Amino acid sequence: MSATQYDVIAIGNAIVDVMAPCDDALIERLGMTRGGMTLIDTARAHELYDAMGPAREISGGSAANTLAGLAALGARCAFIGQVADDQLGEVFAHDIRAGGIAFDTPARAGDPPTARCLIFVTPDGQRTMNTFLGASQFLPPAVLDEAAIAAAKILYLEGYLWDPEEPRAAMRRAIAAAKGAGRKVAFTLSDAFVIERHGADFRAMIETGDVDILFANHVELAALTGHDDFEAGLAELAPKVPVLVVTRGEHGAVAIQEGNRAEVAAEPIARVVDTTGAGDLFAAGFLHGHVSGRSLADCLTMGAIAAAEVISHYGARPEADLKELVLSRLG
Ligand code: GMP
């Protein structure tokens, strides 16, 4: 197989997170679904922003967060996602490039503005997300760099972006480009609401062998398989994907590869400050282990280390030296 330019190329929402701490009463008063992700329109975005305390803007986006973790671990990465030609778009582009990630998708002129996610973080560290997708949902298939996709070991796709039509078409084309070049496709299911709407597509992609590495949390596993019982869900899905990775919040994570099973506990941390990005950074650690040829157990440990770092502070991008954290544990 030909040489690769990237370890991982990802397609995802290009979002800036707007985050603030809040109490449980505010979540209730605003009628939000605690711990969930809800898509919102402009009017609701204004309502929620007005009700929010002093906030911090930190670049986010699920797959983009994963790449930030991967790049921090030393992987070669590229991102494809749509920002608008505005200030938040510049912030997003700056942060991703400053992290050493190639990002060449041209900004989109005019309305709607760059996507933002209003995140309310309760004292227990739980995050409640409200996403205004803005420009992000208009990623056109035409901007895909298929040569770059063919030159990456792994194409990583975010389930959230399966919802809007244009990016879905772009991702289908990207899968064909990656598969045509003999590369692997990794997919994260993102949220149960995406599975409610597009579960049939996901099941079909899995059946046809389009997904080589599947990431889910325990809720998404249940939504996709229809099994509330965790083990029953695993037993149904694992034989259909070469690598299945399922996270279980504070209960750690499980991976099954070609019938081999490994498990990891959550890393003990002093205080869970903000769980935003836990799954994203878990995927980063796991994928870095995978492209580095590590054992399944080590891939999980790397995921747990990266996830623990990101939930120990605000924001879904790593702040500590992930490479050092992993080296000091696994060598
Ligand atoms: O959710 C993905 C991953 O993040 C899990 O597999 C854990 O490694 C980590 N994680 C998520 N929530 C928690 C938590 O509440 N406590 C701890 N220690 N880790 C968590």
CSV table of N, CA, C and O in Angstrom, one decimal, residues 147-200:
chain,number,residue,atom,x,y,z
A,147,ALA,N,-7.8,13.1,-2.6
A,147,ALA,CA,-6.4,12.7,-2.6
A,147,ALA,C,-5.9,12.6,-1.1
A,147,ALA,O,-5.2,11.6,-0.7
A,148,ALA,N,-6.2,13.6,-0.3
A,148,ALA,CA,-5.8,13.6,1.1
A,148,ALA,C,-6.5,12.5,1.8
A,148,ALA,O,-5.8,11.8,2.7
A,149,ILE,N,-7.7,12.2,1.5
A,149,ILE,CA,-8.5,11.1,2.2
A,149,ILE,C,-7.8,9.8,1.8
A,149,ILE,O,-7.6,8.9,2.7
A,150,ALA,N,-7.5,9.6,0.6
A,150,ALA,CA,-6.8,8.4,0.1
A,150,ALA,C,-5.4,8.2,0.7
A,150,ALA,O,-4.9,7.1,0.8
A,151,ALA,N,-4.8,9.3,1.2
A,151,ALA,CA,-3.5,9.3,1.7
A,151,ALA,C,-3.5,9.3,3.3
A,151,ALA,O,-2.4,9.5,3.9
A,152,ALA,N,-4.6,9.0,3.9
A,152,ALA,CA,-4.7,8.9,5.3
A,152,ALA,C,-4.9,7.5,5.8
A,152,ALA,O,-5.7,6.8,5.1
A,153,LYS,N,-4.3,7.0,6.8
A,153,LYS,CA,-4.5,5.6,7.3
A,153,LYS,C,-5.9,5.4,7.7
A,153,LYS,O,-6.5,4.4,7.4
A,154,ILE,N,-6.5,6.4,8.4
A,154,ILE,CA,-7.9,6.3,8.9
A,154,ILE,C,-8.7,7.5,8.5
A,154,ILE,O,-8.2,8.7,8.7
A,155,LEU,N,-9.9,7.3,8.0
A,155,LEU,CA,-10.9,8.4,7.8
A,155,LEU,C,-11.8,8.3,9.0
A,155,LEU,O,-12.4,7.3,9.3
A,156,TYR,N,-11.9,9.4,9.8
A,156,TYR,CA,-12.7,9.4,11.0
A,156,TYR,C,-13.9,10.3,10.8
A,156,TYR,O,-13.8,11.4,10.4
A,157,LEU,N,-15.1,9.7,11.1
A,157,LEU,CA,-16.3,10.5,10.8
A,157,LEU,C,-17.2,10.6,12.1
A,157,LEU,O,-17.3,9.7,12.9
A,158,GLU,N,-17.8,11.7,12.2
A,158,GLU,CA,-18.6,12.1,13.4
A,158,GLU,C,-20.1,11.8,13.0
A,158,GLU,O,-20.6,12.4,12.1
A,159,GLY,N,-20.8,11.0,13.8
A,159,GLY,CA,-22.2,10.7,13.5
A,159,GLY,C,-23.1,12.0,13.6
A,159,GLY,O,-24.1,12.1,12.8
A,160,TYR,N,-22.7,12.9,14.4
A,160,TYR,CA,-23.5,14.2,14.5
A,160,TYR,C,-23.7,14.8,13.1
A,160,TYR,O,-24.8,15.4,12.8
A,161,LEU,N,-22.7,14.7,12.2
A,161,LEU,CA,-22.7,15.3,10.9
A,161,LEU,C,-23.5,14.5,9.9
A,161,LEU,O,-23.7,14.9,8.8
A,162,TRP,N,-24.0,13.4,10.3
A,162,TRP,CA,-24.8,12.6,9.4
A,162,TRP,C,-26.2,13.2,9.2
A,162,TRP,O,-26.9,12.9,8.3
A,163,ASP,N,-26.6,14.1,10.1
A,163,ASP,CA,-27.9,14.6,10.1
A,163,ASP,C,-28.2,15.6,9.0
A,163,ASP,O,-29.1,15.4,8.2
A,164,PRO,N,-27.4,16.6,8.8
A,164,PRO,CA,-27.6,17.5,7.6
A,164,PRO,C,-27.2,16.8,6.3
A,164,PRO,O,-26.3,16.0,6.2
A,165,GLU,N,-28.0,17.2,5.3
A,165,GLU,CA,-27.9,16.5,4.0
A,165,GLU,C,-26.6,16.6,3.2
A,165,GLU,O,-26.0,15.6,2.8
A,166,GLU,N,-26.1,17.9,3.1
A,166,GLU,CA,-24.8,18.0,2.3
A,166,GLU,C,-23.6,17.3,2.9
A,166,GLU,O,-22.9,16.6,2.2
A,167,PRO,N,-23.4,17.5,4.2
A,167,PRO,CA,-22.3,16.8,4.8
A,167,PRO,C,-22.4,15.3,4.8
A,167,PRO,O,-21.4,14.5,4.6
A,168,ARG,N,-23.7,14.8,4.8
A,168,ARG,CA,-23.9,13.3,4.7
A,168,ARG,C,-23.4,12.8,3.4
A,168,ARG,O,-22.8,11.8,3.3
A,169,ALA,N,-23.8,13.6,2.3
A,169,ALA,CA,-23.3,13.2,1.0
A,169,ALA,C,-21.8,13.3,0.9
A,169,ALA,O,-21.2,12.4,0.3
A,170,ALA,N,-21.2,14.3,1.6
A,170,ALA,CA,-19.8,14.4,1.5
A,170,ALA,C,-19.1,13.2,2.2
A,170,ALA,O,-18.1,12.7,1.8
A,171,MET,N,-19.7,12.8,3.3
A,171,MET,CA,-19.2,11.7,4.1
A,171,MET,C,-19.3,10.4,3.3
A,171,MET,O,-18.4,9.5,3.3
A,172,ARG,N,-20.4,10.2,2.6
A,172,ARG,CA,-20.6,9.0,1.8
A,172,ARG,C,-19.5,9.0,0.7
A,172,ARG,O,-18.9,7.9,0.4
A,173,ARG,N,-19.2,10.1,0.1
A,173,ARG,CA,-18.2,10.2,-0.9
A,173,ARG,C,-16.8,9.9,-0.3
A,173,ARG,O,-15.9,9.3,-0.9
A,174,ALA,N,-16.6,10.5,0.9
A,174,ALA,CA,-15.3,10.3,1.6
A,174,ALA,C,-15.1,8.8,1.9
A,174,ALA,O,-13.9,8.3,1.8
A,175,ILE,N,-16.1,8.1,2.3
A,175,ILE,CA,-16.0,6.7,2.6
A,175,ILE,C,-15.6,5.9,1.4
A,175,ILE,O,-14.7,5.1,1.4
A,176,ALA,N,-16.2,6.3,0.2
A,176,ALA,CA,-15.9,5.6,-1.0
A,176,ALA,C,-14.4,5.8,-1.4
A,176,ALA,O,-13.7,4.9,-1.8
A,177,ALA,N,-14.0,7.1,-1.2
A,177,ALA,CA,-12.6,7.4,-1.5
A,177,ALA,C,-11.6,6.7,-0.6
A,177,ALA,O,-10.6,6.1,-1.0
A,178,ALA,N,-11.9,6.6,0.7
A,178,ALA,CA,-11.0,5.9,1.6
A,178,ALA,C,-11.0,4.4,1.3
A,178,ALA,O,-9.9,3.8,1.2
A,179,LYS,N,-12.2,3.8,1.1
A,179,LYS,CA,-12.3,2.4,0.9
A,179,LYS,C,-11.6,2.0,-0.5
A,179,LYS,O,-10.9,1.0,-0.6
A,180,GLY,N,-11.8,2.9,-1.5
A,180,GLY,CA,-11.2,2.7,-2.8
A,180,GLY,C,-9.6,2.7,-2.7
A,180,GLY,O,-9.0,2.0,-3.5
A,181,ALA,N,-9.1,3.4,-1.7
A,181,ALA,CA,-7.7,3.4,-1.5
A,181,ALA,C,-7.2,2.4,-0.5
A,181,ALA,O,-6.0,2.4,-0.1
A,182,GLY,N,-8.1,1.5,-0.1
A,182,GLY,CA,-7.7,0.5,0.9
A,182,GLY,C,-7.5,1.0,2.3
A,182,GLY,O,-6.8,0.3,3.1
A,183,ARG,N,-8.1,2.1,2.6
A,183,ARG,CA,-7.9,2.7,4.0
A,183,ARG,C,-9.0,2.3,4.9
A,183,ARG,O,-10.0,1.8,4.5
A,184,LYS,N,-8.8,2.6,6.2
A,184,LYS,CA,-9.8,2.2,7.2
A,184,LYS,C,-10.8,3.4,7.5
A,184,LYS,O,-10.4,4.6,7.4
A,185,VAL,N,-12.0,3.1,7.8
A,185,VAL,CA,-13.0,4.1,8.2
A,185,VAL,C,-13.4,3.9,9.7
A,185,VAL,O,-13.7,2.8,10.1
A,186,ALA,N,-13.2,4.9,10.5
A,186,ALA,CA,-13.7,4.9,11.9
A,186,ALA,C,-14.9,5.8,12.0
A,186,ALA,O,-14.9,6.9,11.4
A,187,PHE,N,-15.8,5.4,12.8
A,187,PHE,CA,-17.1,6.1,12.9
A,187,PHE,C,-17.5,6.2,14.3
A,187,PHE,O,-17.4,5.2,15.1
A,188,THR,N,-17.9,7.4,14.8
A,188,THR,CA,-18.4,7.5,16.1
A,188,THR,C,-19.9,7.8,16.0
A,188,THR,O,-20.4,8.7,15.2
A,189,LEU,N,-20.7,7.1,16.8
A,189,LEU,CA,-22.2,7.3,16.7
A,189,LEU,C,-22.7,8.6,17.3
A,189,LEU,O,-23.8,9.0,17.0
A,190,SER,N,-21.9,9.2,18.1
A,190,SER,CA,-22.1,10.6,18.6
A,190,SER,C,-23.2,10.8,19.7
A,190,SER,O,-23.0,11.3,20.7
A,191,ASP,N,-24.5,10.3,19.3
A,191,ASP,CA,-25.6,10.6,20.3
A,191,ASP,C,-26.8,9.7,19.9
A,191,ASP,O,-27.0,9.4,18.7
A,192,ALA,N,-27.6,9.3,20.9
A,192,ALA,CA,-28.7,8.5,20.6
A,192,ALA,C,-29.7,9.1,19.6
A,192,ALA,O,-30.3,8.4,18.8
A,193,PHE,N,-29.8,10.5,19.6
A,193,PHE,CA,-30.8,11.1,18.7
A,193,PHE,C,-30.4,10.9,17.3
A,193,PHE,O,-31.3,10.8,16.4
A,194,VAL,N,-29.1,10.8,17.0
A,194,VAL,CA,-28.7,10.6,15.6
A,194,VAL,C,-29.0,9.2,15.2
A,194,VAL,O,-29.4,8.9,14.0
A,195,ILE,N,-28.9,8.3,16.1
A,195,ILE,CA,-29.3,6.9,15.8
A,195,ILE,C,-30.8,6.7,15.6
A,195,ILE,O,-31.2,6.0,14.7
A,196,GLU,N,-31.6,7.5,16.4
A,196,GLU,CA,-33.0,7.4,16.2
A,196,GLU,C,-33.4,7.8,14.7
A,196,GLU,O,-34.2,7.3,14.1
A,197,ARG,N,-32.6,8.9,14.2
A,197,ARG,CA,-33.0,9.3,12.9
A,197,ARG,C,-32.3,8.5,11.8
A,197,ARG,O,-32.8,8.4,10.7
A,198,HIS,N,-31.1,8.1,12.1
A,198,HIS,CA,-30.3,7.5,11.0
A,198,HIS,C,-29.8,6.1,11.3
A,198,HIS,O,-28.8,5.6,10.6
A,199,GLY,N,-30.4,5.4,12.3
A,199,GLY,CA,-29.9,4.1,12.6
A,199,GLY,C,-29.9,3.1,11.4
A,199,GLY,O,-29.0,2.3,11.3
A,200,ALA,N,-30.9,3.2,10.6
A,200,ALA,CA,-31.0,2.3,9.4
A,200,ALA,C,-29.8,2.5,8.5
A,200,ALA,O,-29.2,1.5,8.1
